[in-house]
Amino acid sequence: MNKRFIPYAHALSVFEIDPSFFQKENVEVLLIDLDNTLDSYKTKTPSQRTIDFVKKMHDANIKVIITSNNRGKRVSTYANALNVPYIANLKKPFAKKLNIFLSNNNFHKENVMMIGDQVLTDIGAGNGAGIKTILVEKLVKEDQFTTHFNRLLDTPMRKHLRKNNLLINWRDK
């Protein structure tokens, strides 16, 4: 399997990861996918657990930025409700727009981590940009129509990662 699709770590959900893990990894900026990582694609405003998670990261001096391939309105509404920055229409798995964003904001890649629920898009983009990545399981069963195509590739990729012990639990890092 191409190394671009092997995550640095794995978690069942973003919500189980303690801020101390990110601090130990020298992470100052978390780029977190929106749909099926923070909430269902049907959710227009953040859930209480997302609000609590973002507050916990903020209290630990970790900046949260929402990343999404979705267009602006949904992403901006959600991010503004959390009072966090966002990048919409990111075009994951391509890393070009992500690299431009990191450069324009003077973020050092060694202090940035990307978290998402899809191997192809989230892990591919993060690794392609040269930042550490965490793969999480999807939060809910349903996906957007366009995501169904990605899942056709995601499922066998995850099986390969599991079979070859390439999904390392974040607690073991």
Tab-separated table of C-alpha atoms in Angstrom:
chain	number	residue	atom	x	y	z
A	1	MET	CA	0.000	0.000	0.000
A	2	ASN	CA	1.168	3.506	-0.820
A	3	LYS	CA	2.572	5.192	2.319
A	4	ARG	CA	0.441	8.230	1.549
A	5	PHE	CA	-2.591	6.301	2.804
A	6	ILE	CA	-1.127	4.979	6.051
A	7	PRO	CA	-2.202	7.099	9.028
A	8	TYR	CA	0.162	8.036	11.824
A	9	ALA	CA	-2.432	6.793	14.321
A	10	HIS	CA	-5.975	5.480	14.600
A	11	ALA	CA	-8.843	6.268	16.978
A	12	LEU	CA	-12.434	5.150	17.212
A	13	SER	CA	-13.463	8.803	17.347
A	14	VAL	CA	-11.905	12.221	17.643
A	15	PHE	CA	-13.747	12.628	20.936
A	16	GLU	CA	-11.737	9.902	22.692
A	17	ILE	CA	-8.387	11.595	22.104
A	18	ASP	CA	-7.090	13.489	25.094
A	19	PRO	CA	-5.412	16.893	24.621
A	20	SER	CA	-2.323	15.536	26.402
A	21	PHE	CA	-1.695	13.280	23.383
A	22	PHE	CA	-1.547	16.280	21.065
A	23	GLN	CA	0.651	18.183	23.505
A	24	LYS	CA	3.043	15.230	23.686
A	25	GLU	CA	3.163	15.258	19.870
A	26	ASN	CA	3.843	19.035	19.878
A	27	VAL	CA	0.616	19.678	17.990
A	28	GLU	CA	-0.513	23.283	18.013
A	29	VAL	CA	-3.017	23.070	15.147
A	30	LEU	CA	-5.629	20.376	14.533
A	31	LEU	CA	-7.188	20.187	11.088
A	32	ILE	CA	-10.380	18.200	11.589
A	33	ASP	CA	-12.712	16.923	8.897
A	34	LEU	CA	-16.345	17.884	9.425
A	35	ASP	CA	-18.653	15.223	7.987
A	36	ASN	CA	-18.667	11.938	9.870
A	37	THR	CA	-15.667	13.030	11.944
A	38	LEU	CA	-17.202	15.805	14.047
A	39	ASP	CA	-20.887	15.303	13.161
A	40	SER	CA	-23.233	13.779	10.607
A	41	TYR	CA	-23.393	15.555	7.262
A	42	LYS	CA	-27.045	16.246	8.092
A	43	THR	CA	-26.128	18.236	11.207
A	44	LYS	CA	-26.117	21.958	10.541
A	45	THR	CA	-24.842	23.111	13.941
A	46	PRO	CA	-22.298	21.517	16.283
A	47	SER	CA	-23.394	18.865	18.763
A	48	GLN	CA	-22.683	19.415	22.447
A	49	ARG	CA	-19.857	16.858	22.373
A	50	THR	CA	-18.221	18.787	19.528
A	51	ILE	CA	-18.577	22.053	21.451
A	52	ASP	CA	-17.049	20.382	24.522
A	53	PHE	CA	-14.217	18.862	22.462
A	54	VAL	CA	-13.300	22.185	20.852
A	55	LYS	CA	-13.366	23.915	24.257
A	56	LYS	CA	-11.094	21.212	25.693
A	57	MET	CA	-8.628	21.736	22.824
A	58	HIS	CA	-8.831	25.514	23.200
A	59	ASP	CA	-8.129	25.215	26.939
A	60	ALA	CA	-5.037	23.149	26.042
A	61	ASN	CA	-3.883	25.878	23.596
A	62	ILE	CA	-4.565	23.709	20.557
A	63	LYS	CA	-6.115	25.545	17.620
A	64	VAL	CA	-8.948	23.663	15.857
A	65	ILE	CA	-9.587	24.305	12.173
A	66	ILE	CA	-12.394	22.544	10.336
A	67	THR	CA	-11.504	21.101	6.945
A	68	SER	CA	-14.011	19.969	4.361
A	69	ASN	CA	-14.481	19.230	0.706
A	70	ASN	CA	-17.949	20.764	1.042
A	71	ARG	CA	-18.637	24.199	-0.306
A	72	GLY	CA	-18.706	27.249	1.905
A	73	LYS	CA	-22.171	27.750	3.411
A	74	ARG	CA	-22.508	24.491	5.356
A	75	VAL	CA	-18.923	24.609	6.555
A	76	SER	CA	-18.986	28.311	7.464
A	77	THR	CA	-22.274	27.997	9.385
A	78	TYR	CA	-20.919	25.071	11.398
A	79	ALA	CA	-17.457	26.584	12.022
A	80	ASN	CA	-18.852	30.005	12.925
A	81	ALA	CA	-21.111	28.366	15.527
A	82	LEU	CA	-17.918	26.957	17.097
A	83	ASN	CA	-16.024	30.187	16.574
A	84	VAL	CA	-13.210	28.350	14.761
A	85	PRO	CA	-11.604	28.900	11.350
A	86	TYR	CA	-12.340	26.594	8.448
A	87	ILE	CA	-11.186	25.582	5.002
A	88	ALA	CA	-13.997	24.684	2.605
A	89	ASN	CA	-13.769	23.126	-0.847
A	90	LEU	CA	-10.361	21.730	0.124
A	91	LYS	CA	-10.243	19.231	-2.756
A	92	LYS	CA	-8.895	16.382	-0.614
A	93	PRO	CA	-7.015	14.072	-1.375
A	94	PHE	CA	-4.982	16.718	-3.195
A	95	ALA	CA	-2.606	18.586	-0.905
A	96	LYS	CA	-2.066	21.776	-2.927
A	97	LYS	CA	-4.762	23.928	-1.291
A	98	LEU	CA	-3.834	22.539	2.127
A	99	ASN	CA	-0.157	23.400	1.616
A	100	ILE	CA	-1.052	26.928	0.502
A	101	PHE	CA	-3.217	27.369	3.607
A	102	LEU	CA	-0.435	26.129	5.910
A	103	SER	CA	2.113	28.402	4.253
A	104	ASN	CA	-0.148	31.479	4.239
A	105	ASN	CA	-0.786	31.028	7.967
A	106	ASN	CA	2.865	30.330	8.829
A	107	PHE	CA	1.999	26.976	10.395
A	108	HIS	CA	4.941	24.642	10.859
A	109	LYS	CA	4.009	21.198	9.559
A	110	GLU	CA	5.613	19.441	12.525
A	111	ASN	CA	3.050	21.218	14.747
A	112	VAL	CA	-0.003	20.349	12.637
A	113	MET	CA	-2.091	17.180	12.624
A	114	MET	CA	-5.050	16.199	10.431
A	115	ILE	CA	-7.929	14.006	11.614
A	116	GLY	CA	-10.577	12.446	9.405
A	117	ASP	CA	-12.745	9.428	8.723
A	118	GLN	CA	-11.635	8.628	5.169
A	119	VAL	CA	-8.363	7.007	4.135
A	120	LEU	CA	-8.450	8.303	0.579
A	121	THR	CA	-9.369	11.936	1.218
A	122	ASP	CA	-8.343	12.903	4.752
A	123	ILE	CA	-5.304	10.700	5.249
A	124	GLY	CA	-4.226	11.123	1.627
A	125	ALA	CA	-4.364	14.926	1.839
A	126	GLY	CA	-2.687	15.157	5.232
A	127	ASN	CA	0.131	12.778	4.388
A	128	GLY	CA	0.469	14.410	0.965
A	129	ALA	CA	0.991	17.745	2.730
A	130	GLY	CA	3.609	16.209	5.014
A	131	ILE	CA	1.668	16.390	8.275
A	132	LYS	CA	0.762	13.661	10.744
A	133	THR	CA	-2.680	12.113	10.358
A	134	ILE	CA	-5.178	10.263	12.500
A	135	LEU	CA	-7.819	8.041	10.948
A	136	VAL	CA	-11.076	7.733	12.888
A	137	GLU	CA	-14.104	5.552	12.331
A	138	LYS	CA	-17.130	7.246	10.846
A	139	LEU	CA	-19.604	8.544	13.415
A	140	VAL	CA	-22.853	7.583	11.687
A	141	LYS	CA	-23.900	5.071	9.082
A	142	GLU	CA	-25.164	7.466	6.438
A	143	ASP	CA	-22.882	9.352	4.093
A	144	GLN	CA	-23.406	12.021	1.501
A	145	PHE	CA	-24.095	10.618	-1.945
A	146	THR	CA	-20.647	11.555	-3.258
A	147	THR	CA	-18.921	9.896	-0.300
A	148	HIS	CA	-20.374	6.492	-1.257
A	149	PHE	CA	-17.867	6.315	-4.113
A	150	ASN	CA	-14.954	7.049	-1.790
A	151	ARG	CA	-16.143	4.325	0.597
A	152	LEU	CA	-15.837	1.768	-2.223
A	153	LEU	CA	-12.082	2.364	-2.033
A	154	ASP	CA	-11.953	3.125	1.686
A	155	THR	CA	-13.298	-0.265	2.815
A	156	PRO	CA	-10.617	-2.441	1.168
A	157	MET	CA	-7.911	0.058	2.156
A	158	ARG	CA	-8.977	-0.187	5.820
A	159	LYS	CA	-9.017	-3.982	5.602
A	160	HIS	CA	-5.461	-3.904	4.271
A	161	LEU	CA	-4.366	-1.507	7.032
A	162	ARG	CA	-5.913	-3.734	9.719
A	163	LYS	CA	-4.566	-6.976	8.248
A	164	ASN	CA	-1.044	-5.557	8.145
A	165	ASN	CA	-1.227	-3.981	11.623
A	166	LEU	CA	-0.891	-0.486	10.177
A	167	LEU	CA	-3.678	1.046	12.277
A	168	ILE	CA	-1.794	1.953	15.441
A	169	ASN	CA	-3.956	3.119	18.301
A	170	TRP	CA	-3.192	6.697	19.331
A	171	ARG	CA	-2.679	5.506	22.917
A	172	ASP	CA	0.238	3.362	21.738
A	173	LYS	CA	2.139	6.269	20.156
